[in-house]
Amino acid sequence: MGFTAVVGTQWGDEGKGRFVDYLAESAGMVVRYQGGNNAGHTVVNEHGTFKLHLIPSGIFRKGCVCLMGPGMVVSLSGLLAEMDELTAGGIDLSGLRISERAHLVMPYHIALDKADEAFRKHGKIGSTLKGIAWAYADKALRVGIRAGDLRDMESLKAKVAKGVELHNRWIVQLYGQEPLAEKAVLDEVLAAAARLKDLVVDSVPLIRHARLTNMNVLLEGQLGTMRDLDWGDYPWVTSSSPVPGGAAVGAGIPPQEIKRSVGVVKAYTTSVGEGPLPSELNDESGLSLREIGMEYGATTGRPRRCGWFDALPVRRSVEVGGVTELALTKLDVLDSFPSLKICTAYEKDGAQTLEMPFALEGWKPVYEEMPGWREPTRHVRRWEDLPAAAQAYVKRIEELCGAPIRFVSVGPGREELVTL
Ligand code: GDP
């Protein structure tokens, strides 16, 4: 089967974690290829309910190597907290590895993130305040510190001291905030280094071994296409590339090896944070979607904005990402709605478009309406047992988005799934 990317096709929170957890049954390795602990996956399985922010969702499968890839930015304190939580839940972490090329999110990145978001009186980005954009900015500025640096304490101390000095200048002179104490930062980083340095590896031999043994490898994305730095609704985007192309770079996989890309798509739309959302519902239906779908952020607890299904972002994801199949999630959340709308185009100043606009601001949804099914679906495991109206809804989404739907999930549990 080779390499399979599992990516988000909307604004994130589509349910990628549950699909990685499911597909990991036959995988020898799961690689997270971008992002940091600014978003999370919720995974429900026989071990319990877990919120993962950094650790790949294959960690629940025995013998599965879980690599935090070169394209990630890793918060040391975040990672240690997540490891402790999983260990307390009885999960074996022996498969966990960190690429030496992954960048570290430092305490000064978090301080700068908070200072900057507070400074933006207008035009807030809706940052999760985890320092992610600042860590990626340092990577591009070539002043970042990488996981591989955790192995050499002396040089690490020097890099941290230099980092604190540089960033304190920004913190104090640009934002008028208190500087960070070098010793506190050093103590935190050195303590984390002592615990994590043995997990740090060169990922290339791992990937080579996977290729040579024809291992099934999952490439796990974070967020979705609408948050992609290049393909999202800029500037309401993240600082990395969730699309499958990002997996080639961020995990170190030759692009032609990624033959399968599973686009995870929610049966309606949600987004957390700022930025335009054409099919957003600020009414009873929107509230119902939030409450029934339990749409609250896994990382921040922020209520998610909810709306009708919007085909344009998903079609865009299929096209620019090369998504080969779709996995539709949360169909059960729609069980009680008497009728459903699907956004098939956008409209502005009397003109309609089927293309994703340069900027979403000001575009309104053009809807078509379909009947709901008004009966529970959570127990359903076979396509033919889904109500006819639910089948019609799924098939219409497939038609509009341009890729076959191979899975429909009807509950958060591993087995609450229909395969097509
Ligand atoms: P991810 O970041 O894309 O993995 O998504 P999140 O984990 O943030 O959000 C997906 C949420 O939906 C999680 O709480 C899942 O347990 C839940 N979920 C996933 N699939 C289904 C489904 O088919 N039905 C219901 N009701 N919940 C689901």
Coordinates of C-alpha atoms and ligand atoms in Angstrom, one line a residue:
M1 CA 0.0 0.0 0.0
G2 CA 2.9 2.3 0.5
F3 CA 2.5 5.9 1.6
T4 CA -1.0 7.3 2.3
A5 CA -1.6 10.9 3.3
V6 CA -4.6 11.7 5.5
V7 CA -5.4 15.4 5.2
G8 CA -8.1 17.9 6.1
T9 CA -10.2 19.3 3.3
Q10 CA -11.9 22.2 5.1
W11 CA -10.8 24.4 8.0
G12 CA -9.5 21.6 10.2
D13 CA -11.2 19.5 12.9
E14 CA -12.7 17.2 10.2
G15 CA -11.9 14.1 12.2
K16 CA -8.5 13.2 10.7
G17 CA -7.3 11.7 14.0
R18 CA -10.0 9.1 14.1
F19 CA -9.2 8.1 10.5
V20 CA -5.5 7.9 11.2
D21 CA -6.3 5.8 14.3
Y22 CA -8.5 3.6 12.2
L23 CA -6.2 3.2 9.2
A24 CA -3.2 2.7 11.4
E25 CA -4.3 -0.9 12.0
S26 CA -2.3 -2.0 9.0
A27 CA 0.4 0.7 9.2
G28 CA 3.9 0.2 10.4
M29 CA 4.5 3.9 10.8
V30 CA 2.6 7.2 11.1
V31 CA 4.4 10.5 10.3
R32 CA 3.0 13.8 11.3
Y33 CA 4.4 16.2 8.7
Q34 CA 3.5 19.8 9.7
G35 CA 2.2 22.1 12.4
G36 CA 2.6 22.1 16.2
N37 CA 0.4 21.9 19.2
N38 CA -1.9 24.6 17.8
A39 CA -4.7 22.1 17.0
G40 CA -5.6 18.7 18.2
H41 CA -7.1 15.5 17.3
T42 CA -9.6 13.7 19.5
V43 CA -9.3 9.9 19.3
V44 CA -11.8 7.5 20.9
N45 CA -10.8 3.9 21.1
E46 CA -10.8 0.9 23.4
H47 CA -8.2 2.7 25.6
G48 CA -10.4 5.8 26.2
T49 CA -10.7 9.3 24.8
F50 CA -7.5 11.1 24.1
K51 CA -6.6 14.5 22.8
L52 CA -3.5 14.5 20.8
H53 CA -1.8 17.8 19.7
L54 CA 1.7 16.7 18.7
I55 CA 2.0 12.9 18.9
P56 CA 0.8 11.0 15.7
S57 CA -2.5 9.3 16.1
G58 CA -0.9 5.8 15.4
I59 CA 0.4 5.8 19.0
F60 CA -2.4 3.5 20.1
R61 CA -1.4 0.7 17.7
K62 CA 1.1 -1.7 19.1
G63 CA 4.4 -1.7 17.2
C64 CA 3.6 1.3 15.1
V65 CA 6.5 3.8 14.8
C66 CA 5.1 7.4 15.4
L67 CA 7.4 10.0 13.9
M68 CA 7.1 13.7 14.5
G69 CA 8.4 14.8 11.1
P70 CA 10.9 17.3 9.9
G71 CA 8.1 19.7 8.9
M72 CA 6.8 20.0 12.5
V73 CA 7.4 22.6 15.2
V74 CA 7.5 21.0 18.6
S75 CA 6.7 22.6 21.9
L76 CA 8.9 20.8 24.5
S77 CA 6.6 21.5 27.4
G78 CA 3.6 20.6 25.2
L79 CA 5.1 17.3 24.2
L80 CA 6.2 16.3 27.7
A81 CA 2.6 17.0 29.0
E82 CA 1.1 15.0 26.2
M83 CA 3.5 12.1 26.8
D84 CA 2.7 12.1 30.6
E85 CA -1.0 12.1 29.8
L86 CA -0.8 9.1 27.5
T87 CA 1.5 7.2 29.8
A88 CA -1.0 7.8 32.7
G89 CA -3.7 6.4 30.3
G90 CA -1.6 3.2 29.9
I91 CA -0.4 3.9 26.4
D92 CA 3.0 2.6 25.4
L93 CA 5.2 5.3 23.9
S94 CA 8.1 3.2 22.8
G95 CA 7.3 3.9 19.2
L96 CA 7.7 7.6 19.5
R97 CA 10.5 9.4 17.5
I98 CA 11.2 13.0 16.8
S99 CA 13.0 14.1 13.6
E100 CA 16.2 15.9 14.3
R101 CA 15.1 18.5 11.7
A102 CA 11.9 19.4 13.5
H103 CA 12.1 22.9 14.9
L104 CA 11.4 23.7 18.5
V105 CA 8.8 26.2 19.8
M106 CA 10.6 28.2 22.5
P107 CA 9.1 30.1 25.4
Y108 CA 10.0 33.4 23.6
H109 CA 7.9 32.3 20.6
I110 CA 4.9 32.0 22.9
A111 CA 5.6 35.4 24.6
L112 CA 5.9 37.0 21.1
D113 CA 2.7 35.4 19.9
K114 CA 0.7 36.7 22.9
A115 CA 2.3 40.2 22.6
D116 CA 1.6 40.4 18.9
E117 CA -2.0 39.2 19.1
A118 CA -2.7 41.7 21.9
F119 CA -1.0 44.4 19.8
R120 CA -3.4 43.8 16.8
K121 CA -6.4 45.9 17.9
H122 CA -7.9 45.2 14.5
G123 CA -7.2 42.3 12.2
K124 CA -6.6 39.6 14.8
I125 CA -5.6 36.4 13.2
G126 CA -7.2 34.2 15.9
S127 CA -3.8 32.8 16.9
T128 CA -4.0 29.9 19.4
L129 CA -1.1 31.7 21.2
K130 CA 1.1 28.6 21.0
G131 CA 4.0 30.4 19.3
I132 CA 3.6 28.4 16.1
A133 CA 3.9 31.2 13.5
W134 CA 6.9 32.6 15.4
A135 CA 8.7 29.3 15.4
Y136 CA 8.1 28.9 11.7
A137 CA 9.2 32.5 11.2
D138 CA 12.5 31.8 13.0
K139 CA 12.9 28.7 10.8
A140 CA 12.7 30.9 7.7
L141 CA 14.9 33.6 9.3
R142 CA 17.4 30.9 10.0
V143 CA 17.6 31.5 13.7
G144 CA 15.5 28.5 14.8
I145 CA 16.6 25.7 17.2
R146 CA 16.0 22.2 16.1
A147 CA 15.3 18.9 17.9
G148 CA 18.8 17.7 16.8
D149 CA 20.3 20.5 18.9
L150 CA 18.9 18.8 22.0
R151 CA 21.7 16.2 21.8
D152 CA 24.6 18.6 22.5
M153 CA 24.1 20.4 25.8
E154 CA 26.9 22.9 25.5
S155 CA 26.0 24.1 22.0
L156 CA 22.3 24.1 23.0
K157 CA 23.0 26.4 25.9
A158 CA 24.7 28.8 23.6
K159 CA 21.9 28.7 21.0
V160 CA 19.3 29.3 23.7
A161 CA 21.2 32.2 25.2
K162 CA 21.5 33.8 21.8
G163 CA 17.8 33.1 21.1
V164 CA 16.7 34.7 24.3
E165 CA 18.9 37.8 23.7
L166 CA 17.5 38.3 20.1
H167 CA 13.9 37.7 21.0
N168 CA 14.0 39.8 24.2
R169 CA 14.9 42.7 21.9
W170 CA 11.7 42.2 20.0
I171 CA 9.6 41.6 23.1
V172 CA 10.9 44.7 24.8
Q173 CA 11.5 47.1 22.0
L174 CA 8.7 46.2 19.6
Y175 CA 6.0 45.3 22.0
G176 CA 7.0 47.0 25.3
Q177 CA 6.7 43.8 27.3
E178 CA 8.9 42.4 30.1
P179 CA 12.0 40.4 28.9
L180 CA 12.2 36.7 29.5
A181 CA 14.8 35.5 32.1
E182 CA 17.5 33.5 30.3
K183 CA 17.9 31.2 33.2
A184 CA 14.2 30.2 33.3
V185 CA 14.3 29.4 29.6
L186 CA 17.5 27.5 29.8
D187 CA 16.3 25.4 32.8
E188 CA 13.1 24.5 30.9
V189 CA 14.9 23.6 27.7
L190 CA 17.7 21.6 29.4
A191 CA 15.3 19.6 31.6
A192 CA 13.2 18.8 28.5
A193 CA 16.4 17.9 26.5
A194 CA 17.4 15.4 29.1
R195 CA 14.1 13.5 28.7
L196 CA 13.7 13.8 25.0
K197 CA 17.1 13.6 23.4
D198 CA 17.1 9.8 23.0
L199 CA 13.9 10.0 20.9
V200 CA 15.6 12.3 18.4
V201 CA 16.5 10.5 15.1
D202 CA 17.4 11.1 11.5
S203 CA 14.1 10.2 9.8
V204 CA 15.7 9.2 6.4
P205 CA 16.7 5.6 7.3
L206 CA 13.3 5.0 8.9
I207 CA 11.6 6.1 5.6
R208 CA 14.1 4.1 3.6
H209 CA 13.3 1.0 5.6
A210 CA 9.6 1.6 5.1
R211 CA 10.1 1.9 1.3
L212 CA 12.3 -1.2 1.1
T213 CA 9.9 -3.4 3.1
N214 CA 6.8 -2.0 1.4
M215 CA 5.5 -0.9 4.8
N216 CA 2.2 0.9 5.0
V217 CA 2.9 4.4 6.2
L218 CA 0.4 7.1 7.0
L219 CA 1.2 10.7 6.7
E220 CA -0.9 12.7 9.1
G221 CA -1.8 16.3 8.4
Q222 CA -3.0 18.9 10.8
L223 CA -5.7 21.5 10.1
G224 CA -7.0 21.6 6.5
T225 CA -6.6 23.2 3.1
M226 CA -8.4 26.4 4.0
R227 CA -5.7 26.9 6.6
D228 CA -2.8 26.1 4.3
L229 CA -0.3 28.9 4.1
D230 CA -0.4 28.9 0.3
W231 CA -3.9 27.6 -0.4
G232 CA -6.0 28.8 2.5
D233 CA -7.9 32.1 2.9
Y234 CA -4.8 34.2 3.6
P235 CA -4.1 35.7 6.1
W236 CA -6.4 33.4 8.2
V237 CA -4.1 30.5 7.7
T238 CA -1.5 28.5 9.6
S239 CA 2.2 28.7 8.9
S240 CA 2.7 25.4 7.2
S241 CA 1.2 23.2 4.4
P242 CA -1.5 20.7 5.4
V243 CA -2.1 19.7 1.7
P244 CA -0.6 16.3 0.6
G245 CA 2.3 18.2 -1.2
G246 CA 3.3 19.4 2.3
A247 CA 3.6 15.8 3.3
A248 CA 6.3 15.1 0.7
V249 CA 8.5 17.9 2.1
G250 CA 7.4 17.7 5.8
A251 CA 7.9 14.0 6.1
G252 CA 10.7 13.5 3.5
I253 CA 8.8 11.3 1.1
P254 CA 9.4 11.3 -2.7
P255 CA 6.1 12.9 -4.0
Q256 CA 5.5 10.1 -6.5
E257 CA 5.4 7.6 -3.6
I258 CA 2.3 9.2 -2.2
K259 CA -0.2 7.4 -4.3
R260 CA -3.2 7.6 -2.0
S261 CA -4.4 10.8 -0.3
V262 CA -7.5 10.4 1.9
G263 CA -9.3 13.8 2.3
V264 CA -11.2 13.9 5.5
V265 CA -14.4 16.0 5.2
K266 CA -17.0 16.8 7.7
A267 CA -20.6 16.5 6.6
Y268 CA -21.1 20.2 7.4
T269 CA -18.7 23.1 7.9
T270 CA -16.8 24.3 11.0
S271 CA -14.1 26.7 11.7
V272 CA -12.4 27.9 14.8
G273 CA -11.0 31.4 15.1
E274 CA -11.2 34.4 12.8
G275 CA -11.8 34.8 9.1
P276 CA -14.7 34.7 6.6
L277 CA -16.8 31.5 6.6
P278 CA -19.4 31.8 3.8
S279 CA -21.8 29.1 4.9
E280 CA -21.7 30.1 8.6
L281 CA -25.1 29.8 10.4
N282 CA -25.7 32.4 13.1
D283 CA -29.1 30.9 14.0
E284 CA -30.7 27.9 15.7
S285 CA -29.4 25.5 13.1
G286 CA -25.8 26.7 13.7
L287 CA -26.3 26.2 17.5
S288 CA -27.7 22.8 17.0
L289 CA -24.8 21.8 14.8
R290 CA -22.4 23.0 17.6
E291 CA -24.2 21.3 20.4
I292 CA -25.0 18.0 18.6
G293 CA -21.6 17.8 17.0
M294 CA -19.9 18.9 20.2
E295 CA -18.0 21.5 18.2
Y296 CA -15.5 22.8 20.8
G297 CA -11.8 23.0 20.0
A298 CA -9.6 20.1 21.2
T299 CA -6.7 22.4 22.0
T300 CA -8.3 25.6 23.1
G301 CA -11.9 24.6 24.1
R302 CA -13.1 27.5 21.9
P303 CA -16.6 27.1 20.4
R304 CA -16.4 26.3 16.7
R305 CA -18.3 28.3 14.2
C306 CA -20.7 26.0 12.3
G307 CA -22.5 26.1 9.0
W308 CA -23.9 24.1 6.1
F309 CA -21.7 22.0 4.0
D310 CA -19.7 24.0 1.5
A311 CA -18.5 22.1 -1.6
L312 CA -16.0 24.8 -2.8
P313 CA -13.1 24.2 -0.2
V314 CA -13.4 20.5 -0.6
R315 CA -13.3 20.6 -4.4
R316 CA -10.3 22.9 -4.1
S317 CA -8.6 20.4 -1.8
V318 CA -9.2 17.6 -4.2
E319 CA -7.8 19.6 -7.1
V320 CA -4.7 21.2 -5.5
G321 CA -3.9 18.3 -3.2
G322 CA -4.5 15.4 -5.5
V323 CA -6.9 13.9 -3.0
T324 CA -7.8 10.4 -4.3
E325 CA -10.6 9.6 -2.0
L326 CA -12.8 11.2 0.6
A327 CA -13.7 10.1 4.2
L328 CA -17.0 11.8 5.2
T329 CA -17.3 12.3 9.0
K330 CA -20.1 13.2 11.4
L331 CA -23.0 12.3 9.2
D332 CA -24.9 11.3 12.4
V333 CA -24.8 14.9 13.6
L334 CA -27.3 15.7 10.8
D335 CA -29.8 13.0 11.8
S336 CA -32.4 15.3 13.3
F337 CA -32.5 18.1 10.7
P338 CA -35.7 18.2 8.6
S339 CA -33.8 19.7 5.6
L340 CA -30.2 20.4 4.8
K341 CA -28.5 22.9 2.6
I342 CA -25.3 22.5 0.5
C343 CA -23.3 25.5 -0.7
T344 CA -22.6 24.8 -4.4
A345 CA -21.3 28.3 -5.5
Y346 CA -20.5 31.7 -4.1
E347 CA -22.1 35.0 -5.1
K348 CA -21.0 38.6 -4.9
D349 CA -22.4 41.7 -6.6
G350 CA -24.8 39.6 -8.6
A351 CA -22.0 37.4 -10.0
Q352 CA -21.6 33.7 -9.2
T353 CA -18.4 31.6 -9.1
L354 CA -17.6 28.0 -8.7
E355 CA -13.9 28.8 -8.1
M356 CA -12.4 29.5 -4.7
P357 CA -12.0 33.3 -4.7
F358 CA -8.7 35.0 -4.1
A359 CA -10.2 36.2 -0.8
L360 CA -13.4 34.9 0.8
E361 CA -14.4 38.2 2.3
G362 CA -17.9 39.4 1.0
W363 CA -18.8 36.2 -0.8
K364 CA -22.2 34.7 0.0
P365 CA -23.2 31.1 -0.4
V366 CA -25.5 29.8 -3.1
Y367 CA -27.4 26.9 -1.7
E368 CA -29.3 23.9 -2.9
E369 CA -31.6 22.2 -0.4
M370 CA -32.1 18.5 0.3
P371 CA -34.5 16.7 2.6
G372 CA -33.1 15.4 5.9
W373 CA -33.6 11.8 7.0
R374 CA -34.8 12.3 10.6
E375 CA -33.7 9.0 11.9
P376 CA -30.7 7.8 13.8
T377 CA -27.7 6.5 11.9
R378 CA -25.1 5.7 14.6
H379 CA -25.9 2.0 14.5
V380 CA -25.5 1.8 10.7
R381 CA -22.5 -0.2 9.4
R382 CA -23.5 -0.9 5.8
W383 CA -24.2 1.5 3.0
E384 CA -27.5 -0.1 2.1
D385 CA -28.7 0.4 5.7
L386 CA -28.4 4.2 5.5
P387 CA -31.7 6.1 5.0
A388 CA -32.2 6.9 1.3
A389 CA -32.1 10.7 2.0
A390 CA -28.7 10.2 3.8
Q391 CA -27.4 8.2 0.8
A392 CA -28.6 11.0 -1.5
Y393 CA -26.8 13.6 0.6
V394 CA -23.5 11.7 0.6
K395 CA -23.7 11.1 -3.2
R396 CA -24.4 14.7 -3.9
I397 CA -21.3 15.7 -1.9
E398 CA -19.3 13.2 -3.8
E399 CA -20.6 14.6 -7.1
L400 CA -19.8 18.2 -6.1
C401 CA -16.3 17.5 -4.7
G402 CA -14.9 15.4 -7.5
A403 CA -13.5 12.4 -5.6
P404 CA -15.1 9.1 -4.5
I405 CA -16.3 8.8 -0.9
R406 CA -14.8 5.6 0.5
F407 CA -15.8 6.0 4.2
V408 CA -18.8 7.6 6.0
S409 CA -18.5 7.8 9.8
V410 CA -21.6 7.9 11.9
G411 CA -20.0 8.2 15.4
P412 CA -16.7 9.0 17.0
G413 CA -15.8 5.4 17.9
R414 CA -13.4 3.4 15.8
E415 CA -16.0 1.0 14.4
E416 CA -18.8 3.6 13.9
L417 CA -18.1 3.5 10.2
V418 CA -19.6 2.6 6.9
T419 CA -17.1 1.6 4.1
L420 CA -18.1 2.0 0.5
Ligands
GDP1 P1 -9.1 16.4 13.7 O1 -8.2 17.4 14.2 O2 -9.4 16.5 12.2 O3 -8.7 15.0 14.0 O4 -10.5 16.6 14.3 P2 -10.9 16.8 15.9 O5 -10.5 15.6 16.6 O6 -10.5 18.1 16.3 O7 -12.5 16.9 15.8 C1 -13.3 15.8 15.4 C2 -14.2 15.5 16.5 O8 -15.3 14.8 16.0 C3 -13.6 14.6 17.6 O9 -14.2 14.9 18.8 C4 -14.1 13.2 17.2 O10 -14.2 12.3 18.3 C5 -15.4 13.5 16.6 N1 -15.9 12.6 15.6 C6 -15.1 12.1 14.5 N2 -15.9 11.4 13.7 C7 -17.2 11.5 14.2 C8 -18.4 11.0 13.7 O11 -18.6 10.4 12.7 N3 -19.5 11.3 14.5 C9 -19.5 12.1 15.6 N4 -20.6 12.4 16.3 N5 -18.3 12.5 16.1 C10 -17.2 12.3 15.4

